[in-house]
Coordinates of C-alpha atoms and ligand atoms in Angstrom, one line a residue:
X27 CA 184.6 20.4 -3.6
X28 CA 182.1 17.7 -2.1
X29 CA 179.7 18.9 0.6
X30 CA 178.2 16.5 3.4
X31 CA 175.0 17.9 4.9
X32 CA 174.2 18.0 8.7
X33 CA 170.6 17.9 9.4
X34 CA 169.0 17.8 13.6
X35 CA 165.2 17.3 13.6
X36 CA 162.4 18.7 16.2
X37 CA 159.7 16.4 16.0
X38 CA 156.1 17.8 17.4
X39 CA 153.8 14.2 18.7
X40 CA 151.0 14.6 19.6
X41 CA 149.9 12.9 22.8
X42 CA 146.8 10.3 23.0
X43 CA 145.4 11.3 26.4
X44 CA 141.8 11.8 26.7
X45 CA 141.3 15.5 27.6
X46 CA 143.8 18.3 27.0
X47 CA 146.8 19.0 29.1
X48 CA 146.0 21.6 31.7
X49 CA 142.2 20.9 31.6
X50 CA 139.3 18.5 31.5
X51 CA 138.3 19.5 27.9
X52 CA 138.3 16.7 25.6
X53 CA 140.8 16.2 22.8
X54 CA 138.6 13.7 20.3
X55 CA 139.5 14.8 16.6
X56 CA 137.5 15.9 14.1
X57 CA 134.6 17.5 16.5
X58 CA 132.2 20.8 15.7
X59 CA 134.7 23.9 15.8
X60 CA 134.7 25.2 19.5
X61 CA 132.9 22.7 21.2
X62 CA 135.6 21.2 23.6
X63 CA 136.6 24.6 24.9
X64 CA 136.4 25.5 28.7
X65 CA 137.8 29.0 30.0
X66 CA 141.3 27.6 31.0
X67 CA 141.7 26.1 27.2
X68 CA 140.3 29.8 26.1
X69 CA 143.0 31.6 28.4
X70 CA 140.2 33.3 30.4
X71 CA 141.4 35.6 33.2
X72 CA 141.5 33.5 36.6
X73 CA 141.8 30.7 35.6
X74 CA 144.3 28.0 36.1
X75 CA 145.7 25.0 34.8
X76 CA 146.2 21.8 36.5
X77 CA 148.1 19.2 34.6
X78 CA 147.4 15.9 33.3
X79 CA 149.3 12.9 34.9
X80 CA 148.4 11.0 32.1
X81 CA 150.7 13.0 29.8
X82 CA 153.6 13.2 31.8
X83 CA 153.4 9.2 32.2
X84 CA 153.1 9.2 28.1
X85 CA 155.9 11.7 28.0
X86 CA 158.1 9.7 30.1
X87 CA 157.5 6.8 28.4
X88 CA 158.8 7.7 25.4
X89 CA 161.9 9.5 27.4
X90 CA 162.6 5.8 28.7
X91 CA 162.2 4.4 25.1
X92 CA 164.8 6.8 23.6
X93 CA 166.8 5.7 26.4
X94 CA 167.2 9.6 27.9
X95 CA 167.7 10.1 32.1
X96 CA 164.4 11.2 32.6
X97 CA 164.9 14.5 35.1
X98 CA 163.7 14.9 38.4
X99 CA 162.9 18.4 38.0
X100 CA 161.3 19.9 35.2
X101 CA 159.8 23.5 34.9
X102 CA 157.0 24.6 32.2
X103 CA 157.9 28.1 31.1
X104 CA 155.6 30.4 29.1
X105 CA 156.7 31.2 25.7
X106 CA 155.3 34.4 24.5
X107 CA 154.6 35.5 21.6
X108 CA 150.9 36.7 19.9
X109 CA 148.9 34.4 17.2
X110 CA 145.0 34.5 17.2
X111 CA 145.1 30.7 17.3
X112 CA 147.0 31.1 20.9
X113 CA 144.0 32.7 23.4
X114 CA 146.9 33.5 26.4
X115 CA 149.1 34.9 24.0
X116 CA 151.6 32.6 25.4
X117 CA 152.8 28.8 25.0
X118 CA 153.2 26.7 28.0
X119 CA 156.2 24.6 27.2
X120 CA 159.5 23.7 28.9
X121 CA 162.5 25.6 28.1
X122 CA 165.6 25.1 30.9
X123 CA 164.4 21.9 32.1
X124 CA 163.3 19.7 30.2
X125 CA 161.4 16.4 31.3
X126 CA 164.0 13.8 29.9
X127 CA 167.6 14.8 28.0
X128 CA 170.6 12.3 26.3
X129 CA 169.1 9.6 25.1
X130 CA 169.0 8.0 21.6
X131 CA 167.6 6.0 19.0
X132 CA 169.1 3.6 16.7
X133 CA 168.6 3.8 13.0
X134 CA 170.1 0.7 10.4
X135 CA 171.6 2.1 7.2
X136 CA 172.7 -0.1 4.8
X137 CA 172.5 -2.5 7.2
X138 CA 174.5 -0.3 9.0
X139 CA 173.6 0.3 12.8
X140 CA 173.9 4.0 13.8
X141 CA 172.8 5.8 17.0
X142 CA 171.1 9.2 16.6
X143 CA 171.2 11.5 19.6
X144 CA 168.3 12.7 21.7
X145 CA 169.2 16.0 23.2
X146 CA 166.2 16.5 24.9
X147 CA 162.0 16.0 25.2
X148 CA 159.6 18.6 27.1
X149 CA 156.5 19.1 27.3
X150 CA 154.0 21.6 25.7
X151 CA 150.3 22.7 24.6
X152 CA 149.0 22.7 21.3
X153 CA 147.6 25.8 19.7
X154 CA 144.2 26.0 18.1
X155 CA 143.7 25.9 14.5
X156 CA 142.9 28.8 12.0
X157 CA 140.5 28.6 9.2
X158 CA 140.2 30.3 6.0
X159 CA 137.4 30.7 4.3
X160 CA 136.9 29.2 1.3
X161 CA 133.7 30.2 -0.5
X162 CA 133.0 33.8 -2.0
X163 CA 131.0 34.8 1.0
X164 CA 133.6 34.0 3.6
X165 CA 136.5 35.2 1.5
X166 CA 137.1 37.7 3.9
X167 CA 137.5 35.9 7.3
X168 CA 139.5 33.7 8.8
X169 CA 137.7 31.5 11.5
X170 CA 140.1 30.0 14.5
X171 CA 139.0 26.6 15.9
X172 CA 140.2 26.3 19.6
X173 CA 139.3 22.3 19.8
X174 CA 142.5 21.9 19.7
X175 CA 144.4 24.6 22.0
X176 CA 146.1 22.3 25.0
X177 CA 146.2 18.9 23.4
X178 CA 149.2 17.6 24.8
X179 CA 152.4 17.5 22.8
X180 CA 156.0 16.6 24.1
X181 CA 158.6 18.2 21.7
X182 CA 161.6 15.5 20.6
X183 CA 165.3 16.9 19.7
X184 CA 167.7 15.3 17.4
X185 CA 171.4 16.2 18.2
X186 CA 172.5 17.1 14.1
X187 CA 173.6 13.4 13.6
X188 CA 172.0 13.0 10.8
X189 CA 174.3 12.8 7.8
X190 CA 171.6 12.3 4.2
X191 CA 167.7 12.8 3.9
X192 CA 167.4 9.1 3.9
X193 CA 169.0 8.7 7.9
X194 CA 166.7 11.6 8.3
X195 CA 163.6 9.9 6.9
X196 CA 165.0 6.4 8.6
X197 CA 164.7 8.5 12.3
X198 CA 161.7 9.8 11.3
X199 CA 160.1 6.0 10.8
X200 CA 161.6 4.3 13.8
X201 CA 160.9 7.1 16.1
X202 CA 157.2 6.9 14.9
X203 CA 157.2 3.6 15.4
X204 CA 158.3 3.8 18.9
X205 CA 155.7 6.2 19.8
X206 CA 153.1 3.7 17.9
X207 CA 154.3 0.6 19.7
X208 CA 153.9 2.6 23.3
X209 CA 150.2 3.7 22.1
X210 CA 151.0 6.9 23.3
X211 CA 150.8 8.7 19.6
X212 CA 149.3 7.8 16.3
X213 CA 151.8 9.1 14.2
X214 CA 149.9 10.7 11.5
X215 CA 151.8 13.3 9.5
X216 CA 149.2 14.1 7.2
X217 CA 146.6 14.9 10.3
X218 CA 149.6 16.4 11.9
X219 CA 149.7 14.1 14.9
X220 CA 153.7 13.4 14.1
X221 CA 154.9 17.3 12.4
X222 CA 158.3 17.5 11.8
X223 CA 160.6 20.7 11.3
X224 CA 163.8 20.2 10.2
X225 CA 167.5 22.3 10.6
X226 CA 170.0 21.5 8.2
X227 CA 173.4 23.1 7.2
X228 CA 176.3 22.1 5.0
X229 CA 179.9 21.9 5.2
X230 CA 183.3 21.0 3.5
X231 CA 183.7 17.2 4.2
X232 CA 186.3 16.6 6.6
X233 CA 185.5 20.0 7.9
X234 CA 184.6 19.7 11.5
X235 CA 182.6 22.7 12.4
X236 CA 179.1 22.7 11.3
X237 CA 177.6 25.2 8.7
X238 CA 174.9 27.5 9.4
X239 CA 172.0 26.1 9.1
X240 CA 168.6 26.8 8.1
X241 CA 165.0 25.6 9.7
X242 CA 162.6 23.5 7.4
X243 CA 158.6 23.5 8.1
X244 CA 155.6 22.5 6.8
X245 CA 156.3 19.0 5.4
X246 CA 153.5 17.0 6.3
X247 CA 154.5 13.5 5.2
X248 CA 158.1 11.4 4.9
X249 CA 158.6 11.7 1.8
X250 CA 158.2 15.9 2.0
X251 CA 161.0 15.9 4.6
X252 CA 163.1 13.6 2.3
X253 CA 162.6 15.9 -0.7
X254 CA 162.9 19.3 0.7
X255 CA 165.8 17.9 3.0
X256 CA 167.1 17.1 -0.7
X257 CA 166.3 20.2 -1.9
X258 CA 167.6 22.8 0.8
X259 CA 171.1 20.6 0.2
X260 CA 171.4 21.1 -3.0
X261 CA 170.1 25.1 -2.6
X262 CA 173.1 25.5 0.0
X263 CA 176.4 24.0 -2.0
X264 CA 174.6 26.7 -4.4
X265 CA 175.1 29.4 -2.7
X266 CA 178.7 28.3 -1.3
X267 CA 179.8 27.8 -4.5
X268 CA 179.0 31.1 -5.7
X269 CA 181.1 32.7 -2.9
X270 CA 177.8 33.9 -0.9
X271 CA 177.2 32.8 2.7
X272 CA 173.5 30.7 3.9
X273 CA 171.6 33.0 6.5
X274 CA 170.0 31.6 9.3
X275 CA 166.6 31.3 8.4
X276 CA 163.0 29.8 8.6
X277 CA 162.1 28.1 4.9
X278 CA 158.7 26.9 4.3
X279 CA 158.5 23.4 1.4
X280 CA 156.0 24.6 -1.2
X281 CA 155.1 21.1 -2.5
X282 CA 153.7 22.7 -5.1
X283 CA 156.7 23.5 -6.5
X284 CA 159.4 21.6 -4.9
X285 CA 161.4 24.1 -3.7
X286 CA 161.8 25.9 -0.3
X287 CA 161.0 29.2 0.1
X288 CA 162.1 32.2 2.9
X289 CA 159.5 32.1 5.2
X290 CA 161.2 34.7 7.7
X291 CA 164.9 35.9 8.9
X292 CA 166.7 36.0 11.7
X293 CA 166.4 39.7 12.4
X294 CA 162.9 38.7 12.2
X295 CA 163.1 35.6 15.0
X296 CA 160.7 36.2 18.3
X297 CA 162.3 36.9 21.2
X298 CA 160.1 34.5 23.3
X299 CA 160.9 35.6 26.5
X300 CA 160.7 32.8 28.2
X301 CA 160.1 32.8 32.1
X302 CA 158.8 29.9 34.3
X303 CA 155.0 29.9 34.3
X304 CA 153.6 31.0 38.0
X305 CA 150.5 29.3 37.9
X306 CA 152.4 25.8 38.0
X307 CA 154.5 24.3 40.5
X308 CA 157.9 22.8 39.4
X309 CA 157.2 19.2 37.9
X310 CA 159.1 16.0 40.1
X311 CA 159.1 13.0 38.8
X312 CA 159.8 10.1 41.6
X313 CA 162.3 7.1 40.6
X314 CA 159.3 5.0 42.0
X315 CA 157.3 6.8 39.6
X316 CA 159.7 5.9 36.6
X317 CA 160.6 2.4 37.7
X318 CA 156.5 1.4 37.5
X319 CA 156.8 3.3 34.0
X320 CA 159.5 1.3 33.2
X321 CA 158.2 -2.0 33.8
X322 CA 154.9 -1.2 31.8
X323 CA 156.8 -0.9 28.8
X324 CA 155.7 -2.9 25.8
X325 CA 157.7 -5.2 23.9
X326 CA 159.7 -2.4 21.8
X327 CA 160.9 -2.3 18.0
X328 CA 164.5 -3.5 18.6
X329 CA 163.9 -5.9 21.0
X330 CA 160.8 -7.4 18.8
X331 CA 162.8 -7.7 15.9
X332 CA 165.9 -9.6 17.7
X333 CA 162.8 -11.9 19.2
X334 CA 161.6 -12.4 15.3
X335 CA 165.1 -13.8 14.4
X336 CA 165.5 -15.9 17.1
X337 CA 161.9 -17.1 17.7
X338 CA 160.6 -18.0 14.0
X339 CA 164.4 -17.9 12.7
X340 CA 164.1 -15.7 9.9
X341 CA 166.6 -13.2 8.1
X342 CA 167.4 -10.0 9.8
X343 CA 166.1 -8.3 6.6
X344 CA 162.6 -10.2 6.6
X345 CA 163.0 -9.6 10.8
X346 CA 163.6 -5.6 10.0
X347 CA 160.4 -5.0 8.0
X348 CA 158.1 -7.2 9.5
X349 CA 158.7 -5.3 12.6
X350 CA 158.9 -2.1 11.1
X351 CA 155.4 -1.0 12.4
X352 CA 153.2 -2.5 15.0
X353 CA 150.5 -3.4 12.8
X354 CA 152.9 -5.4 10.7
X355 CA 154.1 -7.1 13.6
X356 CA 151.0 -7.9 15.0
X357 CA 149.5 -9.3 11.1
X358 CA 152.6 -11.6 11.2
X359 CA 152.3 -13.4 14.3
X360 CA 148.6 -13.5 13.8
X361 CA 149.1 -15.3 10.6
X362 CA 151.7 -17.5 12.0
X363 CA 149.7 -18.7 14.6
X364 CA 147.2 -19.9 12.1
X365 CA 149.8 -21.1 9.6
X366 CA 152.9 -22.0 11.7
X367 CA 155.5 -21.7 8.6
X368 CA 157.0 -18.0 9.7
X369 CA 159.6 -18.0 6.5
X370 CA 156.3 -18.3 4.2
X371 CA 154.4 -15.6 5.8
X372 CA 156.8 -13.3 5.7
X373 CA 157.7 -14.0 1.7
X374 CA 154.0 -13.2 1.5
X375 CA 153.7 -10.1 3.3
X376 CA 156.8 -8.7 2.2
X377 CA 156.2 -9.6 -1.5
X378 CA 152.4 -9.4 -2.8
X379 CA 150.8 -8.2 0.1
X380 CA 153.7 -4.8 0.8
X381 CA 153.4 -4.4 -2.9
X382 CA 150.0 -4.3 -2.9
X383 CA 149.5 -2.2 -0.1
X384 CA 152.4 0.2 -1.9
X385 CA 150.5 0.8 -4.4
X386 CA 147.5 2.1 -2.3
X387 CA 149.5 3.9 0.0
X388 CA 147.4 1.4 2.5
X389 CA 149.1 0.8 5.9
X390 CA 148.7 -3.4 6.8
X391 CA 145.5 -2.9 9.2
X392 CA 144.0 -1.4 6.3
X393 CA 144.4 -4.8 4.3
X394 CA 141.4 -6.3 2.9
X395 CA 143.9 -9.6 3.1
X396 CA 143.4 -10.2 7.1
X397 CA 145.6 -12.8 8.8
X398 CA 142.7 -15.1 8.6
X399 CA 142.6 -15.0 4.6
X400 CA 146.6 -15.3 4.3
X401 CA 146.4 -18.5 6.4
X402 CA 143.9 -19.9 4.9
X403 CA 145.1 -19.1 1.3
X404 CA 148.5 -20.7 2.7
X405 CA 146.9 -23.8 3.6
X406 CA 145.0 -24.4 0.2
X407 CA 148.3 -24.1 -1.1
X408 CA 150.0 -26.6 1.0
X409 CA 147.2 -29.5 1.3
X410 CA 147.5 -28.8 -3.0
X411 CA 143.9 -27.4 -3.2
X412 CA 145.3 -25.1 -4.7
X413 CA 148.7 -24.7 -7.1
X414 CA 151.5 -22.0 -6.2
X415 CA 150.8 -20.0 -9.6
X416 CA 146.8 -20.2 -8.8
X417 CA 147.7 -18.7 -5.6
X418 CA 148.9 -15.3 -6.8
X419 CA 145.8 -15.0 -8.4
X420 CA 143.9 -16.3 -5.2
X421 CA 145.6 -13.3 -3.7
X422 CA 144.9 -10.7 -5.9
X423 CA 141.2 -11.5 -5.9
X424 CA 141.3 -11.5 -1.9
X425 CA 143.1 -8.2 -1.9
X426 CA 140.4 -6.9 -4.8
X427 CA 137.1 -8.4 -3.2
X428 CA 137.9 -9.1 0.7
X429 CA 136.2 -12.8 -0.1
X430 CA 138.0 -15.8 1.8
X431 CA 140.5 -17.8 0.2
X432 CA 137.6 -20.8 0.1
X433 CA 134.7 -18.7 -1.2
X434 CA 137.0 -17.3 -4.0
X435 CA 138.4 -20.8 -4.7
X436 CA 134.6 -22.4 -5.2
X437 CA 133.2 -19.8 -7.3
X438 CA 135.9 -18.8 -9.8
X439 CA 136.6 -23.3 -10.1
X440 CA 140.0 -22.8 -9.0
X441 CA 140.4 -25.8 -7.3
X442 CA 143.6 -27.8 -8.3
X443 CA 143.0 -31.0 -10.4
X444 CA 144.8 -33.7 -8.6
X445 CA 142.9 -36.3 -10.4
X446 CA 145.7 -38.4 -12.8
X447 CA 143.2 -39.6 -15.0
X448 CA 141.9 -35.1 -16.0
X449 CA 145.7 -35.1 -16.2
X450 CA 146.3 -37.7 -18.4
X451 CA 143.7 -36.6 -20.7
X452 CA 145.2 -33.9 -21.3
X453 CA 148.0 -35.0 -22.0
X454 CA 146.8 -37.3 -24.3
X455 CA 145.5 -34.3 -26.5
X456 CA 148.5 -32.1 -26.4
X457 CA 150.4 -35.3 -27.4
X458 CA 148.4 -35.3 -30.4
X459 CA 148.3 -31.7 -31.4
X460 CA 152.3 -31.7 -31.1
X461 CA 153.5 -35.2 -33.3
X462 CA 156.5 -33.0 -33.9
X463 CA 157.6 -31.9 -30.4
X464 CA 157.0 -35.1 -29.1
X465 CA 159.3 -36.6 -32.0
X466 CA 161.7 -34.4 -31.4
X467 CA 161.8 -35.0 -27.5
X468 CA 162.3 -38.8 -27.9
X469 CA 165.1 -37.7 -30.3
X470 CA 166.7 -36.6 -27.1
X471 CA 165.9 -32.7 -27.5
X472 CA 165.2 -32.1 -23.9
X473 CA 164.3 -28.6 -24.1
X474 CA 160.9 -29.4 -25.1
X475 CA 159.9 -30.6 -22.5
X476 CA 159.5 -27.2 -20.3
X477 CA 157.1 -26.3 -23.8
X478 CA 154.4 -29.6 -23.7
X479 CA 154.6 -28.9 -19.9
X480 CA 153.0 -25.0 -20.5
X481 CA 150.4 -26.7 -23.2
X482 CA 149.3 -29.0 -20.6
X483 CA 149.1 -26.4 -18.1
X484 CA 146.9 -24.2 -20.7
X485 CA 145.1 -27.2 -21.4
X486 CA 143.7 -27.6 -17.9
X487 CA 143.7 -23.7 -17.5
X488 CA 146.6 -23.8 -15.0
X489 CA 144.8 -26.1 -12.5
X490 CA 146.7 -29.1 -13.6
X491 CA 149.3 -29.6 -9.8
X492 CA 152.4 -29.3 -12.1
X493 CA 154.7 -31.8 -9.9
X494 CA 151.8 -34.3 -11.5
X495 CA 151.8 -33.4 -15.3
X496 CA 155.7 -33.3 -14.9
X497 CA 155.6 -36.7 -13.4
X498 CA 152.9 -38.3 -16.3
X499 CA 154.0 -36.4 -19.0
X500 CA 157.5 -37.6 -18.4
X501 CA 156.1 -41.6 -18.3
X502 CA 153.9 -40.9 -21.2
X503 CA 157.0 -39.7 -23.7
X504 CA 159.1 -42.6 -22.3
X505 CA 156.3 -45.3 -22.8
Ligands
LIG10 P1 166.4 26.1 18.4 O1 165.8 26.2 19.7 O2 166.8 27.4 17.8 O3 165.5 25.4 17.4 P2 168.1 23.9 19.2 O4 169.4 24.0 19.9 O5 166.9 23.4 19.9 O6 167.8 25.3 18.5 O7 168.4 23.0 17.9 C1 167.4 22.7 17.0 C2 167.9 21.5 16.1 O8 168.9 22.0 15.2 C3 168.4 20.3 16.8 O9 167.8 19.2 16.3 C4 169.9 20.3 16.4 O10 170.4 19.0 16.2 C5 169.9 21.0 15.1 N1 171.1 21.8 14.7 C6 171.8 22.6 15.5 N2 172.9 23.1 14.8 C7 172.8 22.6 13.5 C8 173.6 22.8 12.3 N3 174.6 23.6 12.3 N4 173.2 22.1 11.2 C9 172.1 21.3 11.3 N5 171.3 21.1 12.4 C10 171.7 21.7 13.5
LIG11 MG1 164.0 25.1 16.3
LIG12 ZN1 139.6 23.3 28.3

């Protein structure tokens, strides 16, 4: 029988607002354990939160991106439940009305356009963070860092829409660009900025009710959703197979092993009790409010990459990845401006400098190869101060060193010989080394030809412009 999997996502972002959602606290990253802490961050008794316009505006920025109805009435709820990194012993969130609802985002696979459903985003708090302790001595405790209790987070729902790990990982990728292009996240799933969990069942294809699914955590990068979404698939058609039913259940990725592993049941599922939270008045969000939103928007992915095809005429493929992330986008139109050919830019960037990047698991604005130095390598090419097959080199020693193109050119003598008579002398010696060849050229064996060419080219240690020794080679044989 085949199997088609059904997988909905719930993606955690957080929010880049200066201090925390229901207080003044600060949310900078990376601070001394406890230090940006006041008593309403700390759930002391008395007191109470007030919440932070800038989050809602954030929040509702990316409603209006994901093109959902943004509500006019939204209510944060308390979740309960107890966990020493969470003070009040409850969660504000949102739970029966949500801050924005229906929406979607498009995804291209196989150049294939497909909508994935929004069902709805709210707003939340982030716990603090626990500790372990790592060393002999501190074995034995576990430390909690509150730093990091009421950082703003909106929560994102996928309908289940998605039909393979790949759509999944494709959503995963545009929605974090979207949050990146409105500079309202950073998107880091190793720092767990962008944390995904992820519910996915099987089913008969053709069959249309959905399976019972099962809730993935702990996969802290795109390629750990792909996998265990991969994984849990394959785990499921198992246990069908064999006659036996899935349970509903939470399953944690041990990337460590590859597999997924129970993490807890459904008997053993909280019972949140979710009621609306006194201390904070219903949330209304004016349409006045939402139009201004609305016209701050930046320029976003979509719309971008129809601009790149029209604009600087290149392929929708070429248009796809360059706007893929901001930072991309931004590189190529810096590089453009400097070296107005937007075809040759992008074969750059989306051949050495990607692959280079690739293999660092670098992201663009992390490039030792700025805008500046792909222009300027670009125009050495095209003035001939350089050859094509120098400038892959040129390239690599950029990406390796962060020199300029120039600097790099000077020192290493990589400068193009477009002086005929260097040529001809050259020429002159491979003639001479290769009475043979040359016999057997004039005899009308043409294939030789591409062979003198490659000794000339060594000759000159492939500075020679080869248009030229093509060109004087060819005269020489024939005089
Ligand atoms: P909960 O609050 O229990 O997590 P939700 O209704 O919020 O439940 O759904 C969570 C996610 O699970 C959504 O992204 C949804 O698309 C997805 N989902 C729901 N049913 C299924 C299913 N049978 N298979 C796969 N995903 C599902
Ligand atoms: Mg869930
Ligand atoms: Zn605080």
């Amino acid at each position: 029988m085949e199997y088609e999997p059904v997988i909905g996502l719930e993606v955690h972002a957080q929010l880049l607002t200066c201090s925390k959602i229901f207080c003044g606290c600060s949310t900078t990253f990376g601070e001394e354990p406890n230090t940006q802490t006041c008593p309403v961050c700390t759930g002391q008794p008395g007191s109470l939160p007030v919440l932070n316009r800038k989050a809602v505006e954030f929040a509702i920025k990316i409603g209006l991106a994901t093109h959902c109805r943004i509500t006019s009435y939204s209510v944060f709820a308390r979740k309960n439940y107890f966990y020493p990194d969470l003070p009040k012993g409850y969660q504000i969130s949102m739970y029966e009305y949500p801050l924005a609802e229906d929406g979607f985002i498009e995804i291209t696979i196989q150049g294939m356009k497909k909508r994935i459903g929004i069902i709805r985003i709210h707003m939340e708090e982030d716990a603090g963070k626990l500790k372990h302790g790592e060393t002999p001595e501190t074995a034995r405790f576990s430390y909690v860092d509150f730093n990091r209790t009421g950082v703003p987070l909106v929560e994102i729902v996928s309908g289940p829409d998605l039909r393979s790990p790949q759509e999944a990982g494709e959503y995963l990728r545009r929605l974090r660009a979207i949050l990146q292009y409105l500079e309202v996240c950073t998107g880091d799933m190793e720092k767990g900025t962008f944390r995904c969990d992820a519910n996915v069942s099987v089913r008969p294809k053709g069959e249309t009710q959905f399976g019972t699914r099962t809730e993935l955590k702990n996969m802290n990068s795109f390629r750990h959703v792909e996998k265990a979404l991969e994984y849990e698939i394959k785990r499921q058609i198992r246990v069908l197979e064999e006659g036996e039913a899935i349970i509903q259940e939470t399953r944690l990725w041990d990337a460590s092993q590859n597999i997924t592993l129970s993490m807890r049941g459904k008997e053993e599922a909280h019972d949140y009790r979710y009621f609306p939270d006194p201390d904070l008045v219903p949330l209304k969000v004016g349409e006045d409010w939402i139009e201004e939103i609305r016209q701050s928007l930046p320029e976003l992915p979509d719309r971008k990459k129809e601009r790149f095809i029209q604009e600087y005429r290149l392929p929708e493929y070429d248009a796809e990845i360059l706007t893929s992330t901001k930072a991309m986008a931004n590189y190529f139109e810096s590089c453009v401006r400097l070296f107005p050919d937007p075809k040759t830019v992008s074969n750059w960037m989306m051949g050495d400098l990607l692959r280079e990047l690739k293999k660092d698991e670098r992201e663009v604005d992390q490039c030792p190869v700025t805008p500046q130095h792909l222009a300027g390598m670009l125009s050495m090419m095209k003035d001939g101060t350089i050859s094509g097959k120098l400038a892959k080199d040129v390239f690599e020693e950029m990406y390796r060193t962060g020199d300029l193109p120039e600097k790099i050119v000077q020192e290493k003598g990589w400068i193009q010989i477009l002086d005929t008579g260097e040529i001809e002398g050259a020429i002159k010696k491979v003639i001479q080394a290769n009475p043979k060849l040359v016999e057997d050229y004039q005899r009308g064996k043409e294939k030789v030809f591409g062979f003198l060419v490659g000794e000339v080219m060594k000759q000159t240690k492939g500075k020679a412009n080869p248009k030229l020794v093509n060109e004087l080679l060819r005269k020489k044989l024939k005089g």
